[in-house]
Tab-separated table of C-alpha atoms in Angstrom:
chain	number	residue	atom	x	y	z
G	1	UNK	CA	-0.063	0.155	0.054
G	2	UNK	CA	1.527	3.522	-0.554
G	3	UNK	CA	2.092	6.366	2.036
G	4	UNK	CA	-0.636	8.258	2.734
G	5	UNK	CA	0.910	11.688	4.200
G	6	UNK	CA	-0.741	15.064	5.329
G	7	UNK	CA	1.591	18.077	3.999
G	8	UNK	CA	1.435	21.393	4.814
G	9	UNK	CA	3.842	23.493	2.303
G	10	UNK	CA	3.937	26.790	0.703
G	11	UNK	CA	5.017	27.683	-2.475
G	12	UNK	CA	6.708	31.380	-3.820
G	13	UNK	CA	7.224	32.910	-7.095
G	14	UNK	CA	10.807	33.972	-7.100
G	15	UNK	CA	11.224	37.268	-9.467
G	16	UNK	CA	15.829	37.413	-9.099
G	17	UNK	CA	17.410	34.832	-11.423
G	18	UNK	CA	18.616	31.616	-9.991
G	19	UNK	CA	22.299	32.804	-9.285
G	20	UNK	CA	21.153	36.053	-7.622
G	21	UNK	CA	18.964	33.863	-5.503
G	22	UNK	CA	21.896	30.788	-4.830
G	23	UNK	CA	24.367	33.373	-3.613
G	24	UNK	CA	21.959	35.490	-2.051
G	25	UNK	CA	20.959	32.432	0.702
G	26	UNK	CA	24.541	30.922	0.491
G	27	UNK	CA	26.227	34.257	1.767
G	28	UNK	CA	22.842	33.713	4.801
G	29	UNK	CA	24.833	30.240	5.710
G	30	UNK	CA	22.841	27.857	3.945
G	31	UNK	CA	24.327	25.015	2.478
G	32	UNK	CA	22.826	23.056	-0.993
G	33	UNK	CA	22.255	19.498	0.066
G	34	UNK	CA	20.524	17.351	-2.580
G	35	UNK	CA	20.191	18.346	-6.223
G	36	UNK	CA	17.757	16.333	-8.329
G	37	UNK	CA	15.378	16.869	-11.552
G	38	UNK	CA	11.510	15.878	-11.649
G	39	UNK	CA	9.224	15.549	-14.255
G	40	UNK	CA	5.194	14.895	-13.339
G	41	UNK	CA	2.905	13.756	-16.209
G	42	UNK	CA	-0.764	15.016	-15.515
G	43	UNK	CA	-3.102	12.520	-16.275
G	44	UNK	CA	-7.060	12.493	-16.531
G	45	UNK	CA	-9.606	10.675	-17.939
G	46	UNK	CA	-10.813	11.458	-20.903
G	47	UNK	CA	-14.368	11.709	-19.252
G	48	UNK	CA	-14.113	14.638	-17.500
G	49	UNK	CA	-15.058	17.823	-19.197
G	50	UNK	CA	-11.758	20.470	-19.619
G	51	UNK	CA	-14.668	23.028	-18.726
G	52	UNK	CA	-14.541	22.940	-14.986
G	53	UNK	CA	-12.838	25.226	-13.106
G	54	UNK	CA	-9.048	24.213	-12.008
G	55	UNK	CA	-9.190	22.736	-8.623
G	56	UNK	CA	-12.101	20.404	-10.233
G	57	UNK	CA	-9.842	19.512	-13.400
G	58	UNK	CA	-6.644	19.139	-10.791
G	59	UNK	CA	-8.401	17.112	-8.690
G	60	UNK	CA	-8.850	14.200	-10.612
G	61	UNK	CA	-5.802	13.905	-11.642
G	62	UNK	CA	-2.882	10.743	-10.855
G	63	UNK	CA	0.501	12.068	-11.253
G	64	UNK	CA	3.252	10.144	-12.905
G	65	UNK	CA	6.658	11.560	-11.288
G	66	UNK	CA	10.033	10.532	-12.119
G	67	UNK	CA	12.853	11.688	-10.138
G	68	UNK	CA	16.297	11.953	-11.098
G	69	UNK	CA	18.932	12.128	-8.453
G	70	UNK	CA	21.712	9.523	-7.954
G	71	UNK	CA	19.195	7.157	-8.603
G	72	UNK	CA	16.298	7.495	-10.700
G	73	UNK	CA	12.500	7.011	-8.558
G	74	UNK	CA	9.420	6.542	-10.618
G	75	UNK	CA	5.828	6.945	-8.671
G	76	UNK	CA	2.124	6.945	-9.515
G	77	UNK	CA	1.136	10.065	-6.851
G	78	UNK	CA	-2.824	11.384	-6.233
G	79	UNK	CA	-2.728	14.382	-4.073
G	80	UNK	CA	-6.058	15.153	-2.345
G	81	UNK	CA	-6.584	18.790	-1.742
G	82	UNK	CA	-9.443	20.532	-0.227
G	83	UNK	CA	-10.115	24.509	-1.670
G	84	UNK	CA	-12.104	27.314	0.066
G	85	UNK	CA	-13.713	29.524	-2.021
G	86	UNK	CA	-11.146	31.197	-2.575
G	87	UNK	CA	-9.035	28.997	-3.864
G	88	UNK	CA	-6.964	28.543	-0.548
G	89	UNK	CA	-5.405	25.207	0.389
G	90	UNK	CA	-7.199	23.933	3.443
G	91	UNK	CA	-6.278	20.565	3.507
G	92	UNK	CA	-4.062	18.381	1.546
G	93	UNK	CA	-2.247	14.804	1.723
G	94	UNK	CA	-1.634	12.237	-1.233
G	95	UNK	CA	-1.150	8.908	-1.682
G	96	UNK	CA	1.949	7.684	-3.378
G	97	UNK	CA	3.132	4.640	-4.320
G	98	UNK	CA	6.162	3.227	-6.446
G	99	UNK	CA	5.951	1.715	-9.609
G	100	UNK	CA	8.835	0.158	-12.300
G	101	UNK	CA	8.084	1.745	-15.630
G	102	UNK	CA	6.585	5.178	-16.514
G	103	UNK	CA	5.365	4.307	-19.969
G	104	UNK	CA	4.300	1.027	-18.710
G	105	UNK	CA	2.248	3.047	-16.302
G	106	UNK	CA	0.800	5.498	-18.965
G	107	UNK	CA	0.272	2.953	-21.419
G	108	UNK	CA	-1.953	1.479	-18.548
G	109	UNK	CA	-4.005	4.382	-18.109
G	110	UNK	CA	-4.288	5.351	-22.000
G	111	UNK	CA	-5.827	1.768	-22.224
G	112	UNK	CA	-8.805	3.042	-19.741
G	113	UNK	CA	-8.699	6.374	-21.463
G	114	UNK	CA	-6.690	8.380	-19.633
G	115	UNK	CA	-4.584	11.263	-21.835
G	116	UNK	CA	-1.808	13.360	-20.493
G	117	UNK	CA	-3.224	16.853	-19.821
G	118	UNK	CA	-0.030	19.035	-18.514
G	119	UNK	CA	3.502	17.823	-18.202
G	120	UNK	CA	5.810	19.818	-15.551
G	121	UNK	CA	9.468	20.185	-15.462
G	122	UNK	CA	11.883	21.423	-12.703
G	123	UNK	CA	15.174	21.125	-11.873
G	124	UNK	CA	15.644	21.592	-7.636
G	125	UNK	CA	17.937	22.238	-5.452
G	126	UNK	CA	17.443	21.625	-1.814
G	127	UNK	CA	19.084	23.802	1.011
G	128	UNK	CA	19.254	23.915	4.181
G	129	UNK	CA	20.400	26.055	7.712
G	130	UNK	CA	19.504	24.238	11.431
G	131	UNK	CA	15.912	23.659	10.977
G	132	UNK	CA	15.119	25.261	7.779
G	133	UNK	CA	15.259	23.727	4.439
G	134	UNK	CA	13.640	24.676	1.102
G	135	UNK	CA	13.772	23.898	-2.180
G	136	UNK	CA	14.550	25.864	-4.934
G	137	UNK	CA	12.758	24.753	-8.608
G	138	UNK	CA	13.575	26.557	-11.598
G	139	UNK	CA	11.102	25.123	-13.752
G	140	UNK	CA	10.867	24.837	-17.595
G	141	UNK	CA	7.051	25.488	-18.265
G	142	UNK	CA	5.679	27.174	-16.809
G	143	UNK	CA	8.840	29.136	-17.478
G	144	UNK	CA	10.030	30.082	-13.855
G	145	UNK	CA	11.737	30.175	-10.257
G	146	UNK	CA	10.344	28.528	-7.552
G	147	UNK	CA	10.809	28.309	-3.539
G	148	UNK	CA	8.777	25.508	-1.964
G	149	UNK	CA	8.925	24.766	1.660
G	150	UNK	CA	7.278	21.744	3.681
G	151	UNK	CA	6.163	21.354	7.394
G	152	UNK	CA	8.891	19.449	9.143
G	153	UNK	CA	7.892	16.557	11.672
G	154	UNK	CA	8.474	18.417	14.483
G	155	UNK	CA	5.689	21.756	12.732
G	156	UNK	CA	3.157	19.321	11.139
G	157	UNK	CA	2.675	18.304	15.347
G	158	UNK	CA	0.648	21.672	15.840
G	159	UNK	CA	-3.058	20.133	14.185
G	160	UNK	CA	-3.660	22.942	12.590
G	161	UNK	CA	-2.787	23.856	9.087
G	162	UNK	CA	-2.868	27.282	8.983
G	163	UNK	CA	-0.892	27.785	12.440
G	164	UNK	CA	1.964	25.534	10.879
G	165	UNK	CA	1.672	28.097	7.839
G	166	UNK	CA	2.077	31.144	9.472
G	167	UNK	CA	5.318	29.207	10.742
G	168	UNK	CA	6.652	28.256	6.713
G	169	UNK	CA	5.462	32.297	5.848
G	170	UNK	CA	7.583	33.702	8.586
G	171	UNK	CA	10.572	31.516	7.517
G	172	UNK	CA	10.274	32.345	3.811
G	173	UNK	CA	9.889	36.296	5.153
G	174	UNK	CA	13.681	35.198	6.884
G	175	UNK	CA	15.050	34.702	3.509
G	176	UNK	CA	14.257	38.612	2.361
G	177	UNK	CA	13.808	37.561	-1.372
G	178	UNK	CA	11.969	39.005	-3.642
G	179	UNK	CA	8.714	37.177	-4.836
G	180	UNK	CA	5.544	38.356	-6.255
G	181	UNK	CA	4.201	37.926	-2.380
G	182	UNK	CA	1.905	35.127	-3.268
G	183	UNK	CA	2.743	32.584	-0.856
G	184	UNK	CA	0.384	29.548	-2.012
G	185	UNK	CA	1.358	30.214	-5.616
G	186	UNK	CA	0.060	26.695	-7.911
G	187	UNK	CA	2.092	25.380	-10.205
G	188	UNK	CA	0.313	23.044	-12.147
G	189	UNK	CA	-2.575	25.857	-12.220
G	190	UNK	CA	-0.325	28.050	-14.215
G	191	UNK	CA	0.340	25.395	-16.459
G	192	UNK	CA	-2.983	24.239	-16.784
G	193	UNK	CA	-3.847	28.008	-17.731
G	194	UNK	CA	-1.174	28.456	-20.260
G	195	UNK	CA	-2.878	25.382	-22.129
G	196	UNK	CA	-6.336	26.687	-21.985
G	197	UNK	CA	-4.817	29.496	-23.667
């Protein structure tokens, strides 16, 4: 059985170039601890009405994910996100299982009328200092630079997601980076909006 995990995370979009951002965080004492590449295929059943809003569409997607570090990992993922009327994430968890072959899983899903809705690729750099860890994501489409920060085990002991988000927000603000000011940037939404024109 796959993992089922509660997650609390924030994502911000950065306005500076990658080299400027990495220089800035390294001068603050953050250390690069990992690099990896991710490719996500958002698969959706052809019966889903693509005229629905983004929330309803993405809720119906399965994700096939390839992660390349020293090794390559492949997963089938379902992200269950609950939103309020303003699009704010109220809660999220995901179910993730290991798979052997992306092409075989895609083939099986296509046999039952799923197709690839969007693909998102990113090159990630993980930085850490003390109890603060975050990932800088350089995404090819939607082209942009983002930081994603997830709550750690200690922070998740707090049951109220909103309180956890405030802790993460303060950590992100402490980095003093130029951002759009939105703490819950949804990369899949941006990509979906581009696809829909």
